[in-house]
PDB file of N, CA and C in Angstrom:
ATOM      1  N   LEU A  15     197.987 -91.666 -90.387  1.00  0.00           N
ATOM      2  CA  LEU A  15     198.890 -90.924 -89.524  1.00  0.00           C
ATOM      3  C   LEU A  15     198.374 -90.927 -88.095  1.00  0.00           C
ATOM      4  N   PHE A  16     199.237 -90.584 -87.168  1.00  0.00           N
ATOM      5  CA  PHE A  16     198.881 -90.571 -85.755  1.00  0.00           C
ATOM      6  C   PHE A  16     199.481 -89.341 -85.098  1.00  0.00           C
ATOM      7  N   THR A  17     198.979 -89.022 -83.936  1.00  0.00           N
ATOM      8  CA  THR A  17     199.486 -87.908 -83.141  1.00  0.00           C
ATOM      9  C   THR A  17     200.464 -88.445 -82.111  1.00  0.00           C
ATOM     10  N   ASP A  18     201.576 -87.750 -81.924  1.00  0.00           N
ATOM     11  CA  ASP A  18     202.528 -88.161 -80.891  1.00  0.00           C
ATOM     12  C   ASP A  18     201.816 -88.254 -79.547  1.00  0.00           C
ATOM     13  N   GLY A  19     201.979 -89.371 -78.880  1.00  0.00           N
ATOM     14  CA  GLY A  19     201.371 -89.585 -77.583  1.00  0.00           C
ATOM     15  C   GLY A  19     200.077 -90.375 -77.628  1.00  0.00           C
ATOM     16  N   ASP A  20     199.505 -90.567 -78.814  1.00  0.00           N
ATOM     17  CA  ASP A  20     198.227 -91.287 -78.948  1.00  0.00           C
ATOM     18  C   ASP A  20     198.473 -92.792 -78.884  1.00  0.00           C
ATOM     19  N   ALA A  21     198.757 -93.284 -77.689  1.00  0.00           N
ATOM     20  CA  ALA A  21     199.138 -94.685 -77.486  1.00  0.00           C
ATOM     21  C   ALA A  21     197.993 -95.656 -77.735  1.00  0.00           C
ATOM     22  N   ASP A  22     196.753 -95.187 -77.577  1.00  0.00           N
ATOM     23  CA  ASP A  22     195.613 -96.099 -77.699  1.00  0.00           C
ATOM     24  C   ASP A  22     194.827 -95.940 -79.009  1.00  0.00           C
ATOM     25  N   PHE A  23     195.384 -95.239 -79.987  1.00  0.00           N
ATOM     26  CA  PHE A  23     194.756 -95.054 -81.306  1.00  0.00           C
ATOM     27  C   PHE A  23     193.373 -94.414 -81.220  1.00  0.00           C
ATOM     28  N   SER A  24     193.145 -93.530 -80.253  1.00  0.00           N
ATOM     29  CA  SER A  24     191.834 -92.902 -80.107  1.00  0.00           C
ATOM     30  C   SER A  24     191.701 -91.609 -80.903  1.00  0.00           C
ATOM     31  N   SER A  25     192.742 -91.211 -81.586  1.00  0.00           N
ATOM     32  CA  SER A  25     192.792 -89.957 -82.363  1.00  0.00           C
ATOM     33  C   SER A  25     192.827 -88.717 -81.479  1.00  0.00           C
ATOM     34  N   SER A  26     193.105 -88.900 -80.199  1.00  0.00           N
ATOM     35  CA  SER A  26     193.315 -87.768 -79.303  1.00  0.00           C
ATOM     36  C   SER A  26     194.314 -88.193 -78.232  1.00  0.00           C
ATOM     37  N   VAL A  27     194.955 -87.213 -77.649  1.00  0.00           N
ATOM     38  CA  VAL A  27     195.934 -87.487 -76.594  1.00  0.00           C
ATOM     39  C   VAL A  27     195.323 -87.024 -75.276  1.00  0.00           C
ATOM     40  N   ASN A  28     195.156 -87.969 -74.360  1.00  0.00           N
ATOM     41  CA  ASN A  28     194.535 -87.644 -73.083  1.00  0.00           C
ATOM     42  C   ASN A  28     195.058 -88.592 -72.005  1.00  0.00           C
ATOM     43  N   VAL A  29     194.421 -88.540 -70.848  1.00  0.00           N
ATOM     44  CA  VAL A  29     194.883 -89.335 -69.711  1.00  0.00           C
ATOM     45  C   VAL A  29     194.781 -90.839 -69.985  1.00  0.00           C
ATOM     46  N   LEU A  30     193.900 -91.257 -70.877  1.00  0.00           N
ATOM     47  CA  LEU A  30     193.809 -92.678 -71.214  1.00  0.00           C
ATOM     48  C   LEU A  30     195.069 -93.163 -71.919  1.00  0.00           C
ATOM     49  N   ASP A  31     195.737 -92.282 -72.634  1.00  0.00           N
ATOM     50  CA  ASP A  31     197.021 -92.635 -73.246  1.00  0.00           C
ATOM     51  C   ASP A  31     198.095 -92.806 -72.186  1.00  0.00           C
ATOM     52  N   VAL A  32     198.049 -91.984 -71.148  1.00  0.00           N
ATOM     53  CA  VAL A  32     198.989 -92.131 -70.027  1.00  0.00           C
ATOM     54  C   VAL A  32     198.763 -93.487 -69.367  1.00  0.00           C
ATOM     55  N   GLN A  33     197.500 -93.827 -69.163  1.00  0.00           N
ATOM     56  CA  GLN A  33     197.174 -95.110 -68.552  1.00  0.00           C
ATOM     57  C   GLN A  33     197.690 -96.268 -69.412  1.00  0.00           C
ATOM     58  N   ALA A  34     197.440 -96.217 -70.711  1.00  0.00           N
ATOM     59  CA  ALA A  34     197.906 -97.279 -71.607  1.00  0.00           C
ATOM     60  C   ALA A  34     199.426 -97.375 -71.592  1.00  0.00           C
ATOM     61  N   LEU A  35     200.085 -96.234 -71.594  1.00  0.00           N
ATOM     62  CA  LEU A  35     201.544 -96.217 -71.598  1.00  0.00           C
ATOM     63  C   LEU A  35     202.110 -96.775 -70.288  1.00  0.00           C
ATOM     64  N   LEU A  36     201.513 -96.408 -69.172  1.00  0.00           N
ATOM     65  CA  LEU A  36     201.954 -96.958 -67.883  1.00  0.00           C
ATOM     66  C   LEU A  36     201.751 -98.464 -67.830  1.00  0.00           C
ATOM     67  N   LEU A  37     200.588 -98.925 -68.263  1.00  0.00           N
ATOM     68  CA  LEU A  37     200.323-100.366 -68.260  1.00  0.00           C
ATOM     69  C   LEU A  37     201.292-101.109 -69.172  1.00  0.00           C
ATOM     70  N   PHE A  38     201.581-100.541 -70.342  1.00  0.00           N
ATOM     71  CA  PHE A  38     202.531-101.170 -71.261  1.00  0.00           C
ATOM     72  C   PHE A  38     203.922-101.205 -70.629  1.00  0.00           C
ATOM     73  N   THR A  39     204.302-100.115 -69.970  1.00  0.00           N
ATOM     74  CA  THR A  39     205.618-100.028 -69.332  1.00  0.00           C
ATOM     75  C   THR A  39     205.807-101.109 -68.285  1.00  0.00           C
ATOM     76  N   PHE A  40     204.744-101.383 -67.548  1.00  0.00           N
ATOM     77  CA  PHE A  40     204.824-102.385 -66.483  1.00  0.00           C
ATOM     78  C   PHE A  40     204.314-103.752 -66.924  1.00  0.00           C
ATOM     79  N   LYS A  41     204.266-103.949 -68.245  1.00  0.00           N
ATOM     80  CA  LYS A  41     203.891-105.248 -68.837  1.00  0.00           C
ATOM     81  C   LYS A  41     202.493-105.713 -68.424  1.00  0.00           C
ATOM     82  N   GLU A  42     201.597-104.759 -68.159  1.00  0.00           N
ATOM     83  CA  GLU A  42     200.240-105.084 -67.745  1.00  0.00           C
ATOM     84  C   GLU A  42     199.224-104.765 -68.837  1.00  0.00           C
ATOM     85  N   PHE A  43     199.682-104.206 -69.952  1.00  0.00           N
ATOM     86  CA  PHE A  43     198.770-103.787 -71.018  1.00  0.00           C
ATOM     87  C   PHE A  43     198.306-105.012 -71.789  1.00  0.00           C
ATOM     88  N   ASN A  44     197.016-105.276 -71.782  1.00  0.00           N
ATOM     89  CA  ASN A  44     196.504-106.446 -72.479  1.00  0.00           C
ATOM     90  C   ASN A  44     195.390-106.100 -73.462  1.00  0.00           C
ATOM     91  N   VAL A  45     195.290-104.823 -73.801  1.00  0.00           N
ATOM     92  CA  VAL A  45     194.289-104.374 -74.767  1.00  0.00           C
ATOM     93  C   VAL A  45     195.016-104.003 -76.057  1.00  0.00           C
ATOM     94  N   ASN A  46     194.493-104.461 -77.153  1.00  0.00           N
ATOM     95  CA  ASN A  46     195.088-104.103 -78.442  1.00  0.00           C
ATOM     96  C   ASN A  46     194.189-103.122 -79.140  1.00  0.00           C
ATOM     97  N   PRO A  47     194.648-102.297 -79.994  1.00  0.00           N
ATOM     98  CA  PRO A  47     196.052-102.128 -80.368  1.00  0.00           C
ATOM     99  C   PRO A  47     196.777-101.131 -79.461  1.00  0.00           C
ATOM    100  N   PHE A  48     198.083-101.180 -79.490  1.00  0.00           N
ATOM    101  CA  PHE A  48     198.939-100.227 -78.789  1.00  0.00           C
ATOM    102  C   PHE A  48     199.832 -99.565 -79.827  1.00  0.00           C
ATOM    103  N   ASN A  49     199.820 -98.258 -79.886  1.00  0.00           N
ATOM    104  CA  ASN A  49     200.598 -97.516 -80.875  1.00  0.00           C
ATOM    105  C   ASN A  49     202.004 -97.250 -80.325  1.00  0.00           C
ATOM    106  N   PHE A  50     202.899 -98.199 -80.553  1.00  0.00           N
ATOM    107  CA  PHE A  50     204.267 -98.112 -80.036  1.00  0.00           C
ATOM    108  C   PHE A  50     204.974 -96.864 -80.566  1.00  0.00           C
ATOM    109  N   THR A  51     204.804 -96.572 -81.834  1.00  0.00           N
ATOM    110  CA  THR A  51     205.495 -95.430 -82.439  1.00  0.00           C
ATOM    111  C   THR A  51     205.049 -94.116 -81.819  1.00  0.00           C
ATOM    112  N   ALA A  52     203.755 -93.945 -81.621  1.00  0.00           N
ATOM    113  CA  ALA A  52     203.238 -92.714 -81.013  1.00  0.00           C
ATOM    114  C   ALA A  52     203.616 -92.624 -79.546  1.00  0.00           C
ATOM    115  N   ALA A  53     203.706 -93.756 -78.863  1.00  0.00           N
ATOM    116  CA  ALA A  53     204.021 -93.780 -77.442  1.00  0.00           C
ATOM    117  C   ALA A  53     205.511 -93.608 -77.170  1.00  0.00           C
ATOM    118  N   ASN A  54     206.331 -93.863 -78.155  1.00  0.00           N
ATOM    119  CA  ASN A  54     207.785 -93.773 -77.996  1.00  0.00           C
ATOM    120  C   ASN A  54     208.232 -92.318 -78.124  1.00  0.00           C
ATOM    121  N   LEU A  55     207.833 -91.483 -77.184  1.00  0.00           N
ATOM    122  CA  LEU A  55     208.090 -90.047 -77.242  1.00  0.00           C
ATOM    123  C   LEU A  55     209.544 -89.692 -76.996  1.00  0.00           C
ATOM    124  N   TYR A  56     210.271 -90.545 -76.345  1.00  0.00           N
ATOM    125  CA  TYR A  56     211.700 -90.310 -76.104  1.00  0.00           C
ATOM    126  C   TYR A  56     212.536 -90.749 -77.307  1.00  0.00           C
ATOM    127  N   THR A  57     211.916 -91.379 -78.258  1.00  0.00           N
ATOM    128  CA  THR A  57     212.497 -91.862 -79.528  1.00  0.00           C
ATOM    129  C   THR A  57     213.797 -92.649 -79.357  1.00  0.00           C
ATOM    130  N   ASP A  58     213.735 -93.626 -78.451  1.00  0.00           N
ATOM    131  CA  ASP A  58     214.894 -94.494 -78.272  1.00  0.00           C
ATOM    132  C   ASP A  58     214.552 -95.958 -78.529  1.00  0.00           C
ATOM    133  N   GLU A  59     213.379 -96.202 -79.109  1.00  0.00           N
ATOM    134  CA  GLU A  59     212.897 -97.547 -79.436  1.00  0.00           C
ATOM    135  C   GLU A  59     212.649 -98.421 -78.219  1.00  0.00           C
ATOM    136  N   ILE A  60     212.536 -97.781 -77.042  1.00  0.00           N
ATOM    137  CA  ILE A  60     212.221 -98.484 -75.802  1.00  0.00           C
ATOM    138  C   ILE A  60     211.100 -97.710 -75.120  1.00  0.00           C
ATOM    139  N   ILE A  61     210.065 -98.406 -74.676  1.00  0.00           N
ATOM    140  CA  ILE A  61     209.007 -97.746 -73.915  1.00  0.00           C
ATOM    141  C   ILE A  61     209.363 -97.879 -72.436  1.00  0.00           C
ATOM    142  N   ASN A  62     209.539 -96.729 -71.779  1.00  0.00           N
ATOM    143  CA  ASN A  62     209.877 -96.735 -70.359  1.00  0.00           C
ATOM    144  C   ASN A  62     209.356 -95.461 -69.706  1.00  0.00           C
ATOM    145  N   VAL A  63     209.773 -95.202 -68.481  1.00  0.00           N
ATOM    146  CA  VAL A  63     209.260 -94.073 -67.717  1.00  0.00           C
ATOM    147  C   VAL A  63     209.590 -92.728 -68.375  1.00  0.00           C
ATOM    148  N   GLN A  64     210.646 -92.658 -69.161  1.00  0.00           N
ATOM    149  CA  GLN A  64     210.967 -91.417 -69.859  1.00  0.00           C
ATOM    150  C   GLN A  64     209.855 -91.041 -70.835  1.00  0.00           C
ATOM    151  N   ASP A  65     209.271 -92.024 -71.487  1.00  0.00           N
ATOM    152  CA  ASP A  65     208.160 -91.760 -72.401  1.00  0.00           C
ATOM    153  C   ASP A  65     206.930 -91.303 -71.627  1.00  0.00           C
ATOM    154  N   VAL A  66     206.703 -91.881 -70.462  1.00  0.00           N
ATOM    155  CA  VAL A  66     205.570 -91.483 -69.616  1.00  0.00           C
ATOM    156  C   VAL A  66     205.728 -90.023 -69.200  1.00  0.00           C
ATOM    157  N   VAL A  67     206.928 -89.649 -68.778  1.00  0.00           N
ATOM    158  CA  VAL A  67     207.186 -88.269 -68.364  1.00  0.00           C
ATOM    159  C   VAL A  67     206.954 -87.311 -69.530  1.00  0.00           C
ATOM    160  N   ARG A  68     207.431 -87.651 -70.695  1.00  0.00           N
ATOM    161  CA  ARG A  68     207.211 -86.781 -71.859  1.00  0.00           C
ATOM    162  C   ARG A  68     205.735 -86.656 -72.208  1.00  0.00           C
ATOM    163  N   LEU A  69     204.994 -87.750 -72.076  1.00  0.00           N
ATOM    164  CA  LEU A  69     203.566 -87.705 -72.377  1.00  0.00           C
ATOM    165  C   LEU A  69     202.833 -86.829 -71.362  1.00  0.00           C
ATOM    166  N   VAL A  70     203.156 -86.958 -70.088  1.00  0.00           N
ATOM    167  CA  VAL A  70     202.537 -86.114 -69.063  1.00  0.00           C
ATOM    168  C   VAL A  70     202.874 -84.652 -69.327  1.00  0.00           C
ATOM    169  N   ASN A  71     204.115 -84.355 -69.665  1.00  0.00           N
ATOM    170  CA  ASN A  71     204.500 -82.981 -69.994  1.00  0.00           C
ATOM    171  C   ASN A  71     203.737 -82.468 -71.207  1.00  0.00           C
ATOM    172  N   LEU A  72     203.544 -83.323 -72.189  1.00  0.00           N
ATOM    173  CA  LEU A  72     202.785 -82.954 -73.385  1.00  0.00           C
ATOM    174  C   LEU A  72     201.343 -82.605 -73.008  1.00  0.00           C
ATOM    175  N   LEU A  73     200.740 -83.408 -72.161  1.00  0.00           N
ATOM    176  CA  LEU A  73     199.371 -83.140 -71.725  1.00  0.00           C
ATOM    177  C   LEU A  73     199.283 -81.857 -70.897  1.00  0.00           C
ATOM    178  N   LEU A  74     200.242 -81.642 -70.020  1.00  0.00           N
ATOM    179  CA  LEU A  74     200.230 -80.440 -69.194  1.00  0.00           C
ATOM    180  C   LEU A  74     200.438 -79.170 -70.023  1.00  0.00           C
ATOM    181  N   ALA A  75     201.109 -79.294 -71.146  1.00  0.00           N
ATOM    182  CA  ALA A  75     201.368 -78.139 -72.006  1.00  0.00           C
ATOM    183  C   ALA A  75     200.190 -77.808 -72.914  1.00  0.00           C
ATOM    184  N   GLN A  76     199.217 -78.726 -73.025  1.00  0.00           N
ATOM    185  CA  GLN A  76     198.060 -78.476 -73.877  1.00  0.00           C
ATOM    186  C   GLN A  76     197.209 -77.372 -73.280  1.00  0.00           C
ATOM    187  N   GLU A  77     196.678 -76.554 -74.167  1.00  0.00           N
ATOM    188  CA  GLU A  77     195.778 -75.495 -73.735  1.00  0.00           C
ATOM    189  C   GLU A  77     194.411 -76.107 -73.482  1.00  0.00           C
ATOM    190  N   VAL A  78     193.876 -75.859 -72.331  1.00  0.00           N
ATOM    191  CA  VAL A  78     192.585 -76.436 -71.968  1.00  0.00           C
ATOM    192  C   VAL A  78     191.505 -75.372 -72.104  1.00  0.00           C
ATOM    193  N   SER A  79     190.434 -75.733 -72.753  1.00  0.00           N
ATOM    194  CA  SER A  79     189.295 -74.829 -72.916  1.00  0.00           C
ATOM    195  C   SER A  79     188.180 -75.294 -71.998  1.00  0.00           C
ATOM    196  N   ILE A  80     187.869 -74.464 -70.993  1.00  0.00           N
ATOM    197  CA  ILE A  80     186.821 -74.795 -70.037  1.00  0.00           C
ATOM    198  C   ILE A  80     185.695 -73.790 -70.223  1.00  0.00           C
ATOM    199  N   PRO A  81     184.491 -74.291 -70.537  1.00  0.00           N
ATOM    200  CA  PRO A  81     183.375 -73.356 -70.713  1.00  0.00           C
ATOM    201  C   PRO A  81     183.024 -72.653 -69.399  1.00  0.00           C
ATOM    202  N   ILE A  82     182.739 -71.388 -69.496  1.00  0.00           N
ATOM    203  CA  ILE A  82     182.386 -70.599 -68.307  1.00  0.00           C
ATOM    204  C   ILE A  82     180.878 -70.429 -68.285  1.00  0.00           C
ATOM    205  N   GLU A  83     180.289 -70.867 -67.183  1.00  0.00           N
ATOM    206  CA  GLU A  83     178.848 -70.734 -67.029  1.00  0.00           C
ATOM    207  C   GLU A  83     178.539 -69.350 -66.490  1.00  0.00           C
ATOM    208  N   SER A  84     177.483 -68.747 -67.024  1.00  0.00           N
ATOM    209  CA  SER A  84     177.125 -67.399 -66.540  1.00  0.00           C
ATOM    210  C   SER A  84     175.937 -67.420 -65.613  1.00  0.00           C
TER     211      SER A  84
END
């Protein structure tokens, strides 16, 4: 199984997935594997800027845990 947005099969969704998705969108992605199903967040069977926007929104909605130094 995979997580929605995990375009690079890293088992986590982060900015590297945005990078992979952008590169794939502009036909510049040359690293395998690419998780088309996880990256197709707009679920229209086409990878385009709509999927990038959804992935960025997904990342922005994630709760971030930042350790506080005392």
